[in-house]
PDB file of C-alpha atoms in Angstrom:
ATOM      1  CA  MET A   1       8.592 -35.972 -15.150  1.00 77.00           C
ATOM      2  CA  ASN A   2      12.277 -35.032 -15.105  1.00 89.00           C
ATOM      3  CA  ALA A   3      14.376 -34.424 -11.972  1.00 86.00           C
ATOM      4  CA  ARG A   4      14.041 -30.636 -12.252  1.00 86.00           C
ATOM      5  CA  GLU A   5      10.245 -30.766 -12.410  1.00 89.00           C
ATOM      6  CA  LYS A   6      10.027 -33.265  -9.550  1.00 88.00           C
ATOM      7  CA  PHE A   7      12.343 -31.156  -7.379  1.00 86.00           C
ATOM      8  CA  LEU A   8      10.305 -27.992  -8.039  1.00 86.00           C
ATOM      9  CA  GLU A   9       7.084 -29.917  -7.334  1.00 90.00           C
ATOM     10  CA  LEU A  10       8.440 -31.120  -3.976  1.00 86.00           C
ATOM     11  CA  LYS A  11       9.674 -27.625  -3.131  1.00 85.00           C
ATOM     12  CA  LYS A  12       6.265 -26.140  -3.902  1.00 88.00           C
ATOM     13  CA  ALA A  13       4.484 -28.816  -1.859  1.00 89.00           C
ATOM     14  CA  TRP A  14       6.805 -28.156   1.103  1.00 89.00           C
ATOM     15  CA  VAL A  15       6.177 -24.392   0.920  1.00 88.00           C
ATOM     16  CA  ASN A  16       2.413 -24.923   0.637  1.00 89.00           C
ATOM     17  CA  ALA A  17       2.481 -27.221   3.698  1.00 89.00           C
ATOM     18  CA  LYS A  18       3.364 -24.234   5.888  1.00 87.00           C
ATOM     19  CA  GLY A  19       1.744 -24.617   9.281  1.00 87.00           C
ATOM     20  CA  ASN A  20       1.364 -28.397   8.905  1.00 88.00           C
ATOM     21  CA  PRO A  21       4.433 -30.061  10.472  1.00 88.00           C
ATOM     22  CA  ALA A  22       3.155 -33.597   9.812  1.00 91.00           C
ATOM     23  CA  LEU A  23       2.711 -32.915   6.091  1.00 91.00           C
ATOM     24  CA  ARG A  24       6.115 -31.219   5.919  1.00 90.00           C
ATOM     25  CA  ALA A  25       7.729 -34.267   7.556  1.00 90.00           C
ATOM     26  CA  GLU A  26       6.037 -36.479   4.970  1.00 92.00           C
ATOM     27  CA  ILE A  27       7.314 -34.265   2.160  1.00 89.00           C
ATOM     28  CA  ASP A  28      10.800 -34.278   3.734  1.00 89.00           C
ATOM     29  CA  ASN A  29      10.766 -38.091   3.626  1.00 90.00           C
ATOM     30  CA  GLU A  30       9.601 -38.065   0.003  1.00 90.00           C
ATOM     31  CA  THR A  31      12.335 -35.528  -0.833  1.00 88.00           C
ATOM     32  CA  ASP A  32      14.996 -37.697   0.839  1.00 90.00           C
ATOM     33  CA  ALA A  33      13.827 -40.717  -1.165  1.00 91.00           C
ATOM     34  CA  PHE A  34      13.833 -38.606  -4.328  1.00 87.00           C
ATOM     35  CA  PHE A  35      17.416 -37.425  -3.713  1.00 86.00           C
ATOM     36  CA  ASP A  36      18.551 -40.989  -2.967  1.00 90.00           C
ATOM     37  CA  SER A  37      17.116 -42.204  -6.283  1.00 92.00           C
ATOM     38  CA  LEU A  38      18.913 -39.661  -8.485  1.00 87.00           C
ATOM     39  CA  THR A  39      21.624 -40.526 -10.966  1.00 89.00           C
ATOM     40  CA  ASP A  40      24.753 -38.358 -11.099  1.00 89.00           C
ATOM     41  CA  GLU A  41      23.366 -36.539 -14.145  1.00 91.00           C
ATOM     42  CA  GLN A  42      20.041 -35.891 -12.373  1.00 88.00           C
ATOM     43  CA  LYS A  43      21.921 -34.609  -9.309  1.00 85.00           C
ATOM     44  CA  LYS A  44      23.676 -32.071 -11.540  1.00 87.00           C
ATOM     45  CA  GLU A  45      20.280 -31.060 -12.927  1.00 88.00           C
ATOM     46  CA  VAL A  46      18.901 -30.535  -9.405  1.00 81.00           C
ATOM     47  CA  VAL A  47      21.993 -28.557  -8.381  1.00 85.00           C
ATOM     48  CA  GLN A  48      21.522 -26.311 -11.449  1.00 88.00           C
ATOM     49  CA  THR A  49      17.828 -25.937 -10.615  1.00 85.00           C
ATOM     50  CA  THR A  50      18.715 -24.924  -7.063  1.00 84.00           C
ATOM     51  CA  SER A  51      21.196 -22.381  -8.387  1.00 84.00           C
ATOM     52  CA  ASP A  52      18.562 -21.009 -10.775  1.00 85.00           C
ATOM     53  CA  GLU A  53      16.045 -20.767  -7.922  1.00 82.00           C
ATOM     54  CA  PHE A  54      18.505 -18.816  -5.754  1.00 80.00           C
ATOM     55  CA  LYS A  55      19.170 -16.420  -8.649  1.00 82.00           C
ATOM     56  CA  ARG A  56      15.428 -15.965  -9.157  1.00 80.00           C
ATOM     57  CA  MET A  57      14.892 -15.264  -5.439  1.00 78.00           C
ATOM     58  CA  HIS A  58      17.831 -12.850  -5.397  1.00 74.00           C
ATOM     59  CA  ASN A  59      16.334 -10.982  -8.358  1.00 75.00           C
ATOM     60  CA  GLU A  60      12.923 -10.831  -6.652  1.00 72.00           C
ATOM     61  CA  ILE A  61      14.486  -9.434  -3.474  1.00 70.00           C
ATOM     62  CA  SER A  62      16.490  -6.934  -5.492  1.00 69.00           C
ATOM     63  CA  ASP A  63      13.325  -5.833  -7.306  1.00 66.00           C
ATOM     64  CA  MET A  64      11.486  -5.487  -3.982  1.00 62.00           C
ATOM     65  CA  ASN A  65      14.301  -3.310  -2.636  1.00 55.00           C
ATOM     66  CA  LYS A  66      14.116  -1.092  -5.725  1.00 64.00           C
ATOM     67  CA  THR A  67      10.353  -0.772  -5.252  1.00 61.00           C
ATOM     68  CA  LEU A  68      10.829   0.127  -1.596  1.00 58.00           C
ATOM     69  CA  ASN A  69      13.462   2.699  -2.560  1.00 76.00           C
ATOM     70  CA  VAL A  70      11.071   4.426  -5.003  1.00 82.00           C
ATOM     71  CA  ARG A  71       8.242   4.400  -2.478  1.00 83.00           C
ATOM     72  CA  ASP A  72      10.504   5.658   0.335  1.00 83.00           C
ATOM     73  CA  ALA A  73      11.987   8.383  -1.869  1.00 85.00           C
ATOM     74  CA  LEU A  74       8.517   9.670  -2.762  1.00 87.00           C
ATOM     75  CA  ALA A  75       6.921   9.250   0.671  1.00 86.00           C
ATOM     76  CA  ASP A  76       7.371  12.880   1.741  1.00 89.00           C
ATOM     77  CA  VAL A  77       6.208  14.455  -1.533  1.00 88.00           C
ATOM     78  CA  LEU A  78       3.310  12.247  -2.623  1.00 88.00           C
ATOM     79  CA  PRO A  79       0.799  13.962  -0.321  1.00 89.00           C
ATOM     80  CA  PHE A  80       1.547  17.263  -2.078  1.00 89.00           C
ATOM     81  CA  ILE A  81       1.380  16.232  -5.721  1.00 90.00           C
ATOM     82  CA  SER A  82      -1.245  14.751  -7.983  1.00 92.00           C
ATOM     83  CA  VAL A  83      -0.076  11.286  -8.956  1.00 93.00           C
ATOM     84  CA  SER A  84      -2.771  11.235 -11.615  1.00 94.00           C
ATOM     85  CA  HIS A  85      -1.388  14.412 -13.207  1.00 94.00           C
ATOM     86  CA  LEU A  86       2.233  13.245 -12.833  1.00 95.00           C
ATOM     87  CA  SER A  87       1.408   9.892 -14.480  1.00 96.00           C
ATOM     88  CA  LYS A  88      -0.489  11.464 -17.366  1.00 97.00           C
ATOM     89  CA  GLN A  89       1.807  14.451 -17.913  1.00 96.00           C
ATOM     90  CA  TYR A  90       5.165  12.681 -17.781  1.00 97.00           C
ATOM     91  CA  PHE A  91       4.374   9.047 -18.633  1.00 97.00           C
ATOM     92  CA  GLY A  92       1.110   9.191 -20.572  1.00 97.00           C
ATOM     93  CA  LYS A  93      -0.260   6.587 -18.144  1.00 97.00           C
ATOM     94  CA  SER A  94      -2.891   6.305 -15.419  1.00 96.00           C
ATOM     95  CA  ALA A  95      -2.361   6.793 -11.701  1.00 95.00           C
ATOM     96  CA  SER A  96      -3.030   3.089 -11.158  1.00 95.00           C
ATOM     97  CA  TRP A  97      -0.134   2.271 -13.539  1.00 96.00           C
ATOM     98  CA  PHE A  98       2.129   4.472 -11.422  1.00 95.00           C
ATOM     99  CA  TYR A  99       0.973   2.984  -8.109  1.00 93.00           C
ATOM    100  CA  GLN A 100       1.357  -0.571  -9.447  1.00 93.00           C
ATOM    101  CA  ARG A 101       5.031   0.112 -10.118  1.00 91.00           C
ATOM    102  CA  MET A 102       5.641   2.082  -6.973  1.00 89.00           C
ATOM    103  CA  ASN A 103       4.084  -0.662  -4.820  1.00 87.00           C
ATOM    104  CA  GLY A 104       5.415  -3.645  -6.807  1.00 85.00           C
ATOM    105  CA  ASN A 105       1.916  -5.031  -7.414  1.00 87.00           C
ATOM    106  CA  ILE A 106       1.638  -8.313  -9.291  1.00 88.00           C
ATOM    107  CA  VAL A 107       0.671  -7.582 -12.909  1.00 91.00           C
ATOM    108  CA  HIS A 108       0.458 -10.443 -15.429  1.00 91.00           C
ATOM    109  CA  GLY A 109       2.027 -12.762 -12.857  1.00 88.00           C
ATOM    110  CA  LYS A 110       5.095 -10.606 -12.135  1.00 85.00           C
ATOM    111  CA  PRO A 111       5.795  -7.699  -9.784  1.00 84.00           C
ATOM    112  CA  ALA A 112       5.420  -4.423 -11.645  1.00 87.00           C
ATOM    113  CA  LYS A 113       8.438  -2.144 -11.512  1.00 87.00           C
ATOM    114  CA  PHE A 114       9.748   0.989 -13.128  1.00 89.00           C
ATOM    115  CA  LEU A 115      12.110   0.316 -16.009  1.00 88.00           C
ATOM    116  CA  PRO A 116      15.457   2.168 -15.870  1.00 87.00           C
ATOM    117  CA  GLU A 117      14.263   4.714 -18.460  1.00 92.00           C
ATOM    118  CA  GLU A 118      11.075   5.247 -16.440  1.00 93.00           C
ATOM    119  CA  VAL A 119      13.151   5.933 -13.319  1.00 90.00           C
ATOM    120  CA  GLU A 120      15.059   8.573 -15.313  1.00 92.00           C
ATOM    121  CA  LYS A 121      11.765  10.061 -16.452  1.00 95.00           C
ATOM    122  CA  LEU A 122      10.466  10.011 -12.861  1.00 93.00           C
ATOM    123  CA  ASN A 123      13.588  11.823 -11.653  1.00 92.00           C
ATOM    124  CA  TYR A 124      13.101  14.404 -14.400  1.00 95.00           C
ATOM    125  CA  ALA A 125       9.430  14.800 -13.426  1.00 94.00           C
ATOM    126  CA  ILE A 126      10.268  15.353  -9.748  1.00 91.00           C
ATOM    127  CA  LYS A 127      12.949  17.929 -10.636  1.00 93.00           C
ATOM    128  CA  ASP A 128      10.580  19.655 -13.069  1.00 94.00           C
ATOM    129  CA  ILE A 129       7.823  19.825 -10.454  1.00 92.00           C
ATOM    130  CA  SER A 130      10.348  21.094  -7.912  1.00 91.00           C
ATOM    131  CA  THR A 131      11.474  23.849 -10.297  1.00 92.00           C
ATOM    132  CA  LYS A 132       7.871  24.856 -10.983  1.00 92.00           C
ATOM    133  CA  LEU A 133       7.068  24.970  -7.260  1.00 90.00           C
ATOM    134  CA  GLY A 134      10.244  26.947  -6.540  1.00 89.00           C
ATOM    135  CA  ALA A 135       9.308  29.525  -9.174  1.00 92.00           C
ATOM    136  CA  VAL A 136       5.936  30.243  -7.588  1.00 91.00           C
ATOM    137  CA  CYS A 137       5.754  33.598  -5.894  1.00 90.00           C
ATOM    138  CA  ILE A 138       2.470  35.029  -4.721  1.00 91.00           C
ATOM    139  CA  SER A 139       2.254  38.768  -4.410  1.00 90.00           C
ATOM    140  CA  ILE A 140      -0.655  40.968  -3.451  1.00 87.00           C
TER     141      ILE A 140
END
């Protein structure tokens, strides 16, 4: 096992030991011993791994914020529109596909999200629905 794999294994074990201070202390000791045993080249590998992990977490947080923005933007109008119709009419997809992206559900091991072109299509759909609603005039 290389230094990167060992570091990620220790990190995962520490996270999974949540709520168990004794186990976390044990993992901390093992991590200290691991760091003390590293060569300069392995230390560089661990530093790069840490940098990669921070980038990954930053991207996950950014994706979560985008998901929250879509959900927040649609919060006031969703009760008045058919998500099933919107999904089928504008995306050719099911309502569950739409909700997975809007809520950031985990699909195939990753949070689902709207692609940039899908966000454009969603904006078009909302404007189109708005225009159609604005053109409605009931007369008796």
